[in-house]
Structure formats: C-alpha cells, structure tokens
CSV table of C-alpha atoms in Angstrom, one decimal:
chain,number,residue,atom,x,y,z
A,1,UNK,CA,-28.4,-87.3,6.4
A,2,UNK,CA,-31.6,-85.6,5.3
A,3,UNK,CA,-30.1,-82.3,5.0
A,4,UNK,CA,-27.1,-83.6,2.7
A,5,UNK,CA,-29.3,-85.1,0.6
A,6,UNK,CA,-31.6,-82.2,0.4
A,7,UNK,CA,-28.3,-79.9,-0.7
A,8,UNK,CA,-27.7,-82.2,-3.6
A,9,UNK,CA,-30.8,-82.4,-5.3
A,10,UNK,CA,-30.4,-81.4,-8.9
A,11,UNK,CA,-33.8,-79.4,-9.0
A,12,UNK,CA,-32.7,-79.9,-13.5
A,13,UNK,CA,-34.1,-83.2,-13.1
A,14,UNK,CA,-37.9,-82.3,-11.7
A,15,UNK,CA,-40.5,-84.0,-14.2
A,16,UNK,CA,-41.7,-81.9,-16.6
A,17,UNK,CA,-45.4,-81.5,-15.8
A,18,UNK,CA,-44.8,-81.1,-11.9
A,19,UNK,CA,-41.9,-78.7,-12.8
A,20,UNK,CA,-44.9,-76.6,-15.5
A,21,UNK,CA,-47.3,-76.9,-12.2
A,22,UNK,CA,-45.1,-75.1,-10.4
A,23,UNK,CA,-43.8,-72.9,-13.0
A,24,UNK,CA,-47.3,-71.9,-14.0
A,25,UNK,CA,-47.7,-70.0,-10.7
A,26,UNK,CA,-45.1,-67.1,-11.6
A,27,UNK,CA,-45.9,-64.1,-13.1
A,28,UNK,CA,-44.3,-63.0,-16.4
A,29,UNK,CA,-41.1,-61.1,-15.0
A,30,UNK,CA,-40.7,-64.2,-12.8
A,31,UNK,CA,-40.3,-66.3,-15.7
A,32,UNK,CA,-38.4,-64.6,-18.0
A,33,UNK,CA,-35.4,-62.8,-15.7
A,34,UNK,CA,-36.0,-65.5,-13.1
A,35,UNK,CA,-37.0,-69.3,-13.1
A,36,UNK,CA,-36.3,-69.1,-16.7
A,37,UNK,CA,-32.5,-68.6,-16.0
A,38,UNK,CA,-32.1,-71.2,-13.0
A,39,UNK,CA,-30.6,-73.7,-15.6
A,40,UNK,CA,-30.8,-75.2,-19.1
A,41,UNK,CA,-33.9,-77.4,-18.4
A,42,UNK,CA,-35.7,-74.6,-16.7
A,43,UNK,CA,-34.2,-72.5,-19.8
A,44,UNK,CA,-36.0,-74.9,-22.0
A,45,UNK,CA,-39.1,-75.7,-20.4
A,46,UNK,CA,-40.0,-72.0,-19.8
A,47,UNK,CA,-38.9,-71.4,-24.0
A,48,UNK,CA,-41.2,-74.2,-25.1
A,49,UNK,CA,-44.2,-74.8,-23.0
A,50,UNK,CA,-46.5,-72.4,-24.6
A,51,UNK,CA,-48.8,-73.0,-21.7
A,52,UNK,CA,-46.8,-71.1,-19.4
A,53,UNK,CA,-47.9,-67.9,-21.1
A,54,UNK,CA,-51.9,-68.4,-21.8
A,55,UNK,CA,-52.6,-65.6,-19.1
A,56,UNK,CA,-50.2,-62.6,-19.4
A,57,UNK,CA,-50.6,-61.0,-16.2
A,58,UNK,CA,-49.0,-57.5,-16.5
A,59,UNK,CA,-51.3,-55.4,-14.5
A,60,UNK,CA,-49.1,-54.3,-11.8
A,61,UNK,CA,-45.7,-54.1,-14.3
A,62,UNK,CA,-46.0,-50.4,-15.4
A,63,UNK,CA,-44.9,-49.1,-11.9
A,64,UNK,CA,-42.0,-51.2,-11.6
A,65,UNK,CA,-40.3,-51.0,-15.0
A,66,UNK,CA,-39.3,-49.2,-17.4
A,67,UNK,CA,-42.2,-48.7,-20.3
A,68,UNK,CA,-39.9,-50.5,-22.8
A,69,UNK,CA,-38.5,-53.5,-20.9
A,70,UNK,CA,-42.2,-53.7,-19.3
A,71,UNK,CA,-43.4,-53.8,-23.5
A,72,UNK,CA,-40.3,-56.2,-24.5
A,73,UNK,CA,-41.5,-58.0,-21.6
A,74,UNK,CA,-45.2,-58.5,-23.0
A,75,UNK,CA,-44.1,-59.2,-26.5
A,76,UNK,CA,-41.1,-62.0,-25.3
A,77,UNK,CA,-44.5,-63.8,-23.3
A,78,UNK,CA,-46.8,-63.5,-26.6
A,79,UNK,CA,-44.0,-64.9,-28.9
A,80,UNK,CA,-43.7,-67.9,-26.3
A,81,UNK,CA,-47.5,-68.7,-25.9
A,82,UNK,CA,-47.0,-68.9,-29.8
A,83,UNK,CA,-51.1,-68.3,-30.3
A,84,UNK,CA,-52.4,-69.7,-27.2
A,85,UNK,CA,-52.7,-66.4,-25.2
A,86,UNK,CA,-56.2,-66.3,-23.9
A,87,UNK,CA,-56.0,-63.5,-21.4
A,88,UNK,CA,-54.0,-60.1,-21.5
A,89,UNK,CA,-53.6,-57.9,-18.6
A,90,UNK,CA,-51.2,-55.2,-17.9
A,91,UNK,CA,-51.4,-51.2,-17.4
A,92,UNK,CA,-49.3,-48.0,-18.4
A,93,UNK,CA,-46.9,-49.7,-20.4
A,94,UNK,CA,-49.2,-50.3,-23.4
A,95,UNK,CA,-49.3,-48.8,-26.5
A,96,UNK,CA,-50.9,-49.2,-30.2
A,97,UNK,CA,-48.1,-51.2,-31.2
A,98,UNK,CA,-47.9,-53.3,-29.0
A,99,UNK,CA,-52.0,-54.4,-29.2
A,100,UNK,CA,-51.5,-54.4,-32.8
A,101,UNK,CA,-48.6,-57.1,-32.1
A,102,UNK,CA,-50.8,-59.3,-29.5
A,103,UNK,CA,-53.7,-59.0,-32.0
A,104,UNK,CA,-51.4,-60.5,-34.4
A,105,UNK,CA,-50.5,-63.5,-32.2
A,106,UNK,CA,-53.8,-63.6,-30.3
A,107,UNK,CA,-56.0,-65.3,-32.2
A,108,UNK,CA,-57.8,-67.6,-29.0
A,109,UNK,CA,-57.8,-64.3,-26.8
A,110,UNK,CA,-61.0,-64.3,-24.8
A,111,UNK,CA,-59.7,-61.4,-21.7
A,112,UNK,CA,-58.2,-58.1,-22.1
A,113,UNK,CA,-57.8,-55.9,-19.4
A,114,UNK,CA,-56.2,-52.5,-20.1
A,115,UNK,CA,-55.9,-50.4,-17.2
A,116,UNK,CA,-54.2,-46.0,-17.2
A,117,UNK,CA,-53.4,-46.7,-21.0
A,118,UNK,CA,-53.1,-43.2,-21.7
A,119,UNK,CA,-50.8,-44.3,-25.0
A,120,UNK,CA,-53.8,-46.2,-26.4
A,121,UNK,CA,-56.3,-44.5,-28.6
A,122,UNK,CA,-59.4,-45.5,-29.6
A,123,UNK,CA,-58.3,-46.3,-33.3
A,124,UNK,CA,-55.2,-48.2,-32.2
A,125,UNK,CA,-58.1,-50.5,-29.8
A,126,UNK,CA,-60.3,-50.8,-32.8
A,127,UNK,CA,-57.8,-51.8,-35.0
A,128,UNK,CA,-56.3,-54.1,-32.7
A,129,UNK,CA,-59.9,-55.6,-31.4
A,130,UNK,CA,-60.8,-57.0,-35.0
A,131,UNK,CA,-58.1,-59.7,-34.4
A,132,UNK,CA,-59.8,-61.1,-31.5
A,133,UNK,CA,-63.1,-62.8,-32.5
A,134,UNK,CA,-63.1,-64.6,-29.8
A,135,UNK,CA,-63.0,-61.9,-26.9
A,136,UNK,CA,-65.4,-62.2,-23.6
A,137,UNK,CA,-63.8,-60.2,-21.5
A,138,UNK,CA,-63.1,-56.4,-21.8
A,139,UNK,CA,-62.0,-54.1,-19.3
A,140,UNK,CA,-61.0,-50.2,-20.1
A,141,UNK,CA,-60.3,-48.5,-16.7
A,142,UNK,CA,-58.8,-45.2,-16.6
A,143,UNK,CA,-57.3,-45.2,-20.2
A,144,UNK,CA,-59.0,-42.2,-21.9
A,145,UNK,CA,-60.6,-44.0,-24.6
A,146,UNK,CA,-63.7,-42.4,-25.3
A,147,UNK,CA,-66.8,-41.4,-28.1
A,148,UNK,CA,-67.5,-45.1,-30.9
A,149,UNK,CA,-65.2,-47.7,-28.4
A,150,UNK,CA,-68.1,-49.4,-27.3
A,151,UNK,CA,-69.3,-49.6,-30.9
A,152,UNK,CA,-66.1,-51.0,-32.1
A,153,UNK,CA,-65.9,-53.3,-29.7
A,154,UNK,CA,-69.1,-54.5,-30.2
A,155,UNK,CA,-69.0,-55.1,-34.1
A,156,UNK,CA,-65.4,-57.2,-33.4
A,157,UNK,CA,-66.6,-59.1,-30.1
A,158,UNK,CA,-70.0,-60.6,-30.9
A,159,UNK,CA,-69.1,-62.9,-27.9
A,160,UNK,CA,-68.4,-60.4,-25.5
A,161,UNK,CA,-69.7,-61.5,-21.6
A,162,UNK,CA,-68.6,-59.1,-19.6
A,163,UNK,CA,-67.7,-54.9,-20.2
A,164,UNK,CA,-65.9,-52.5,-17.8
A,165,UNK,CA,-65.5,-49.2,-19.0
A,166,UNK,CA,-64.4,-46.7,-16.2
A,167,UNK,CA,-63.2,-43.5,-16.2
A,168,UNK,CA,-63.2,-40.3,-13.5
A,169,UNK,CA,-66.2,-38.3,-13.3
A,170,UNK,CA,-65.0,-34.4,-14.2
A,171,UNK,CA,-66.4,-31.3,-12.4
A,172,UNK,CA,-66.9,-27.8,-15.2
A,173,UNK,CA,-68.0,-26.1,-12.4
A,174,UNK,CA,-67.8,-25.5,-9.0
A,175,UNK,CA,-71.5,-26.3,-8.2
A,176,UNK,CA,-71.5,-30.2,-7.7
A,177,UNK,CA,-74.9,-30.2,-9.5
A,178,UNK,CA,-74.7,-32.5,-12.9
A,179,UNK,CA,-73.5,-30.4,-15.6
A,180,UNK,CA,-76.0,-30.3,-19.3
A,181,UNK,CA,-72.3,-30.4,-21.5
A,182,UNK,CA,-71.3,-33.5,-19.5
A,183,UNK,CA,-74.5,-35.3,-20.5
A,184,UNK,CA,-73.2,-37.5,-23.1
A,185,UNK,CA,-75.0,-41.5,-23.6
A,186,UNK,CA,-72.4,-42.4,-27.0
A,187,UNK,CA,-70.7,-45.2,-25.3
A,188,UNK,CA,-74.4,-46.2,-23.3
A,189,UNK,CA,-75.8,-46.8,-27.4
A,190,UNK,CA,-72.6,-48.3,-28.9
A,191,UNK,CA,-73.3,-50.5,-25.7
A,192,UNK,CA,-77.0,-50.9,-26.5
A,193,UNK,CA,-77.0,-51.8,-30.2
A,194,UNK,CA,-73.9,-53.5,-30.5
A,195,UNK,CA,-73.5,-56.2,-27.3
A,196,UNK,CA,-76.6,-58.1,-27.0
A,197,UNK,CA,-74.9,-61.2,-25.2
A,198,UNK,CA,-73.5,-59.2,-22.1
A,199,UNK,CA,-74.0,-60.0,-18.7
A,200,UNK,CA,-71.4,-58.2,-16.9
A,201,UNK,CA,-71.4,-54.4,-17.2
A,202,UNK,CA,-69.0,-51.8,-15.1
A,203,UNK,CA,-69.1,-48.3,-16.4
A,204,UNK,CA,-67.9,-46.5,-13.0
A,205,UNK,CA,-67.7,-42.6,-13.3
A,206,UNK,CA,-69.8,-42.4,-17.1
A,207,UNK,CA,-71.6,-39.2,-18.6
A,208,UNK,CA,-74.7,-41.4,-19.4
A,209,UNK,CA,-78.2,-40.4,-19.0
A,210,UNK,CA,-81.0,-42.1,-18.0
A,211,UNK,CA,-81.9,-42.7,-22.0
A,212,UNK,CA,-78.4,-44.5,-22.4
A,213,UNK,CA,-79.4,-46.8,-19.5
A,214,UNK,CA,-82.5,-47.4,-20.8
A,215,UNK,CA,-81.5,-48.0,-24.0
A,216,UNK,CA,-79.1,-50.5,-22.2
A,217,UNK,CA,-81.2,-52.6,-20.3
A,218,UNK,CA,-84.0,-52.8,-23.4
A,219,UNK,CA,-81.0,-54.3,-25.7
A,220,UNK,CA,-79.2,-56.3,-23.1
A,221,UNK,CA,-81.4,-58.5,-21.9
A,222,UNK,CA,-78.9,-60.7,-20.0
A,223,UNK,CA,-77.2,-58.7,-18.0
A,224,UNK,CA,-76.7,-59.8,-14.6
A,225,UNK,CA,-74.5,-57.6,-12.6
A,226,UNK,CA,-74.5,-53.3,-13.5
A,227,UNK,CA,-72.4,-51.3,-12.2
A,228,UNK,CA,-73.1,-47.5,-12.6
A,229,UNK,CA,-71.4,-46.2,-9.8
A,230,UNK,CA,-70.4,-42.5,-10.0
A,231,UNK,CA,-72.3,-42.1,-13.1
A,232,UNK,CA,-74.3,-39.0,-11.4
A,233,UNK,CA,-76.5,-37.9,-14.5
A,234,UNK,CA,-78.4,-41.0,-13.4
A,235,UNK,CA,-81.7,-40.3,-12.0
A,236,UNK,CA,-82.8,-43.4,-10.3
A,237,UNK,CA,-86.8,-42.3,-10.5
A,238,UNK,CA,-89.7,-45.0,-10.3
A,239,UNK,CA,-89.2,-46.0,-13.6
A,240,UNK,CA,-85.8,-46.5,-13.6
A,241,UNK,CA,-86.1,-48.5,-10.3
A,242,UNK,CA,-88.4,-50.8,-11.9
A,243,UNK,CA,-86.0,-51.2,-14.9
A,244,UNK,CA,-83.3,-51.9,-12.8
A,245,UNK,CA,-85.5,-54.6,-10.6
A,246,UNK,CA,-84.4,-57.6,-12.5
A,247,UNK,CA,-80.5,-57.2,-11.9
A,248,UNK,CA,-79.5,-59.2,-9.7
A,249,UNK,CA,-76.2,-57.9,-8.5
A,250,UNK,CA,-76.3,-53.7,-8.8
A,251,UNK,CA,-74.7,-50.9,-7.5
A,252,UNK,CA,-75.9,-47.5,-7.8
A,253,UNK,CA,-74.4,-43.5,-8.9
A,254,UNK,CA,-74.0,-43.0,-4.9
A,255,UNK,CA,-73.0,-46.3,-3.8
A,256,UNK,CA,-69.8,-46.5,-1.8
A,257,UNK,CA,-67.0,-47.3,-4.1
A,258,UNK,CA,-64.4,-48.7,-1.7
A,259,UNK,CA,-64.0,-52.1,-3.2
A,260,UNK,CA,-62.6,-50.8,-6.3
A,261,UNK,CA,-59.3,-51.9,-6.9
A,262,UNK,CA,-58.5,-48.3,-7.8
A,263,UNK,CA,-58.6,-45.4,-5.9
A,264,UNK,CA,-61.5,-43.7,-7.3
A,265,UNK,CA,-61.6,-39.6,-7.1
A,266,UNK,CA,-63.4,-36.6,-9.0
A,267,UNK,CA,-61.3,-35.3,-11.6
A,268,UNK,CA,-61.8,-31.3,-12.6
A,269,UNK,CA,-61.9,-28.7,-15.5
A,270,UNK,CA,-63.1,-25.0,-16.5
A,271,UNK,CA,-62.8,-23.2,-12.8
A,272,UNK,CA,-61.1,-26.3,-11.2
A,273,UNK,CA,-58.4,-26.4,-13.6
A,274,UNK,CA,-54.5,-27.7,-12.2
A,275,UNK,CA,-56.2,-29.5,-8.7
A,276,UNK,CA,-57.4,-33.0,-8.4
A,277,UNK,CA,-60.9,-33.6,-6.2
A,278,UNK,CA,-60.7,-37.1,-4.5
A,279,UNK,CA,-63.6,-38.6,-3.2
A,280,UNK,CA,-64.2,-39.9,0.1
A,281,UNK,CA,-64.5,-43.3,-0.2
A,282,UNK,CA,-67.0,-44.0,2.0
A,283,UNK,CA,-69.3,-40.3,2.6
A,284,UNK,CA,-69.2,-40.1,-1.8
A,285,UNK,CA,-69.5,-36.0,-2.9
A,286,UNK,CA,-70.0,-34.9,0.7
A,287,UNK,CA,-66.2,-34.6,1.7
A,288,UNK,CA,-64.1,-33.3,-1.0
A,289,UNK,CA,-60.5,-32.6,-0.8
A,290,UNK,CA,-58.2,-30.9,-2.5
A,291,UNK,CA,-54.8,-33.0,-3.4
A,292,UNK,CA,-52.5,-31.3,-6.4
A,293,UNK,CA,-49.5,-33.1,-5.7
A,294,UNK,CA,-50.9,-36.8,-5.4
A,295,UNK,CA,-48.5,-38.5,-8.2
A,296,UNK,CA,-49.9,-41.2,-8.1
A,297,UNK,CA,-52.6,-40.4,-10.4
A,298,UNK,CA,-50.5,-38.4,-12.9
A,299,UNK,CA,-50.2,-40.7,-15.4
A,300,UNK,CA,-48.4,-38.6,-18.3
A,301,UNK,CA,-46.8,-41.1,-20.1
A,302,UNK,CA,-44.0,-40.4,-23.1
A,303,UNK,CA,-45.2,-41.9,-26.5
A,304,UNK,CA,-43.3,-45.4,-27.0
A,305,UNK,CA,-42.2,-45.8,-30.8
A,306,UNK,CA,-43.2,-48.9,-32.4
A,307,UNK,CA,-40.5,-51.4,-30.9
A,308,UNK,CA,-40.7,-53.9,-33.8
A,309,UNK,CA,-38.9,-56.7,-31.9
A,310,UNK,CA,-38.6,-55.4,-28.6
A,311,UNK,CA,-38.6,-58.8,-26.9
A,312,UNK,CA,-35.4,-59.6,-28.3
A,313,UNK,CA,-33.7,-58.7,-25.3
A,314,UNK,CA,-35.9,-61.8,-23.5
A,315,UNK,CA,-35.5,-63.7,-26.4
A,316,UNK,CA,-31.4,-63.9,-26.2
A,317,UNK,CA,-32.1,-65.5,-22.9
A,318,UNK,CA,-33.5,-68.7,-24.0
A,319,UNK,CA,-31.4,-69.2,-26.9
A,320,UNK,CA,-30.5,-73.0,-26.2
C-alpha cells in the first residue's frame, strides 16, 4: 500500500519553500537542464525564485562544457537572480564580456572567485570590478592577470576582506636560485596602499620582495591569515620574523602546499622553455620533475566573442 502510494505522488504539488530548500542545494547546470525541466511548477519556481541563484557556483563547469554553453549558462543564472547575486564562481569559461555582463546585474555582489581565466585581462577585471562596491571577497588563481590589478581592485572594493592572488612561480634559469628580473613588489604596493581593511591574504607563487611585504603588513594592519607560499624572493630574516609574529594563521615561501585545491608546480622560461617543472608537493624545490605532456595545465583557451544574449538558449526553457 506504501509503495502505491509512494508511485503516485505528484512531486508538482511540494510547497514552495520546502521545494526552494531543496532546490537550493543544486548547482547551476542542475537547475537549468535538470530540476528546472521536471515539470511546470518546478519550471516556474526555478524561473522566479531569484534566490535560487544568489551563489553562482561555476568553478568546476569549464572542464565539462563547452566555453559557450558553460558562459550562456552563467548569464541564464545572473538574469534569474535578477540583482541578487552575491557570490560568483566559475573557471576557464570566463571572459571580459561576460564580467562586464554580471557587473551589470551584480550590484549586491560581495565574492568573486576567478580561477585559469586566461580570456580575462586586467582591463576587462577593472572595468568590470567598478560595478561591485560592495565586494569582500576576491580570488585570482592562475588567471594571468598581472602589473596595477591589486590597485584597481582596491580603488573599486574599499570593503574588500579577504584577497587571493595566485599564480606559478617561473624559473629564467636553470639555477633554482631567485632570479634579480623576477623581483617585482607592483601587486605587494597596489596591495599596501589601496586595501586597508583586509584580513585574508593568499598570494601563492608572487615575485614580491621583502619591501612588498613589508610595505604589506605596515598598511594592513588587520590581516589575520598570509599566505606567501612559493613566493621565494622572500627572505624570512629576523626582522621579517618579528613582522610576521602577529599573524595568527601563516604559512611560509617553503611551506608544503599540499592543501591547495590546485595542483601547484614551477612553471619555466629563457633555457627551460617548452617543459613544465612540477613541484613535489610535499619535499618543495628538492624533487623536480620534468612533465611536457601534462594537459591538464595547458590552459589555451580560444577567445569567446561577446555573446550578447547567450543565455537565451536557457532562457527558451522556462518560457511558461
């Protein structure tokens, strides 16, 4: 008797707020090419409730779609939070366009996580980042996006918590001593003058120097938790050390990096050029390996034109 009446439940007639709950729990491609099509009322409900789509968790989408249904994925969610989106994530897929369209729509955004963005330059961030006065999260990892970022940033985000700004530490020679044309502390002072309320700093695998840092931890008086792992033009002399003292959760140049959730590795130039160096995650510079065909970190990209109104696709979908 149980099981008959189990088979006939009309799942259409689920309350509303138990049914967003539930709902709320899916990831973007879940929604829109799955619950979303499971009947009208789920049709509906997933169309209107714009907080369904508050956190647009792409971060794992670039791998497994195509770059312009993953994009006219992202811009179906933003038109349904219509404004509400606090927090962006998502990888490969992105492009200036399509930050210039969540900037648009984005007003109450407060994370953005951008992770091997190698479409996104640093004027199409800028740009984009002066729409989102309200940002307190930022995370760059792996996206190329170099030189006046931080500065940028900065000047748009006077809110802005927390900062992750990682890239891959480059060899120019073969010696595995720091190089003087590496040395470079631009993002460390856009850092230093222009986000006095952050807490949270990441900058895995930077060219600063120990004046960047310096200059970081005079200007930044709250931060909390640094995390300067890889960064080997650090020098962590006496003075340094007692600098550092007052951070509360830090982790070093030489620290072990396994609990990234990317798989850190030395990236090369000049004699090096053509071969990848990876890291050992655990013994750091002392066992270096040679891996050329590792695809998994070639992340050439073809440029995406502007879509315009990608998400129309998605948007045919929920036509009621």
């Amino acid at each position: 008797m149980e099981e008959a009446e189990e088979e006939s439940r009309d799942w259409s007639e689920m309350p509303s707020d138990a049914l967003s709950a539930v709902l709320a729990k899916l990831d973007v491609a879940d929604l829109l090419t799955g619950a979303g099509l499971v009947c009208r009322a789920w049709r509906r409900l997933t169309a209107t409730d714009s907080t369904l789509w508050r956190r647009v968790d792409m971060s794992h989408h670039g791998d497994l779609l195509e770059t312009e249904e993953a994009e006219a994925m992202a811009r179906a969610a933003i038109d349904r939070a219509a404004g509400t989106v606090e927090a962006f994530w998502a990888d490969s897929f992105v492009t200036d366009g399509l930050l210039r369209y969540l900037s648009d729509r984005a007003f109450k955004l407060k994370s953005l996580q951008l992770s091997l963005c190698d479409t996104v330059s640093n004027e199409g961030l800028a740009e984009a980042i002066k729409g989102c006065p309200q940002l307190e999260e930022l995370e760059i990892t792996f996206c190329s996006l170099f030189g006046n970022v931080c500065e940028s940033v900065g000047k748009a985000c006077p809110q802005l918590k927390s900062f992750r700004l990682n890239e891959r530490w480059t060899i120019l020679q073969r010696e595995f001593a720091a190089y003087e044309g590496m040395d470079d502390d631009t993002e460390a002072l856009g850092i230093a003058n222009n986000m006095p309320e952050l807490q949270y700093l990441q900058l895995i695998g930077n060219n600063l120097t120990n004046d960047g840092l310096m200059a970081i931890l005079d200007h930044c008086p709250h931060i909390q938790s640094l995390d300067i792992r890889q960064c080997y033009n650090i020098q962590m002399d006496d003075a340094m050390k007692y600098k550092c003292a007052r951070i509360g959760n830090l982790k070093l140049p030489h620290d072990p990096i396994s609990d990234f959730k990317y798989r850190a590795y030395i990236a090369s130039s000049g004699a090096y050029s053509g071969s990848d160096f990876e890291v050992d995650m655990y013994d750091d510079l002392l066992d270096v390996v040679t891996d050329d065909d590792d695809a998994e970190f070639d992340d050439d990209m073809d440029d995406v034109d502007d879509a315009g109104s990608e998400s129309a696709m998605y948007d045919d979908v929920f036509d009621m």
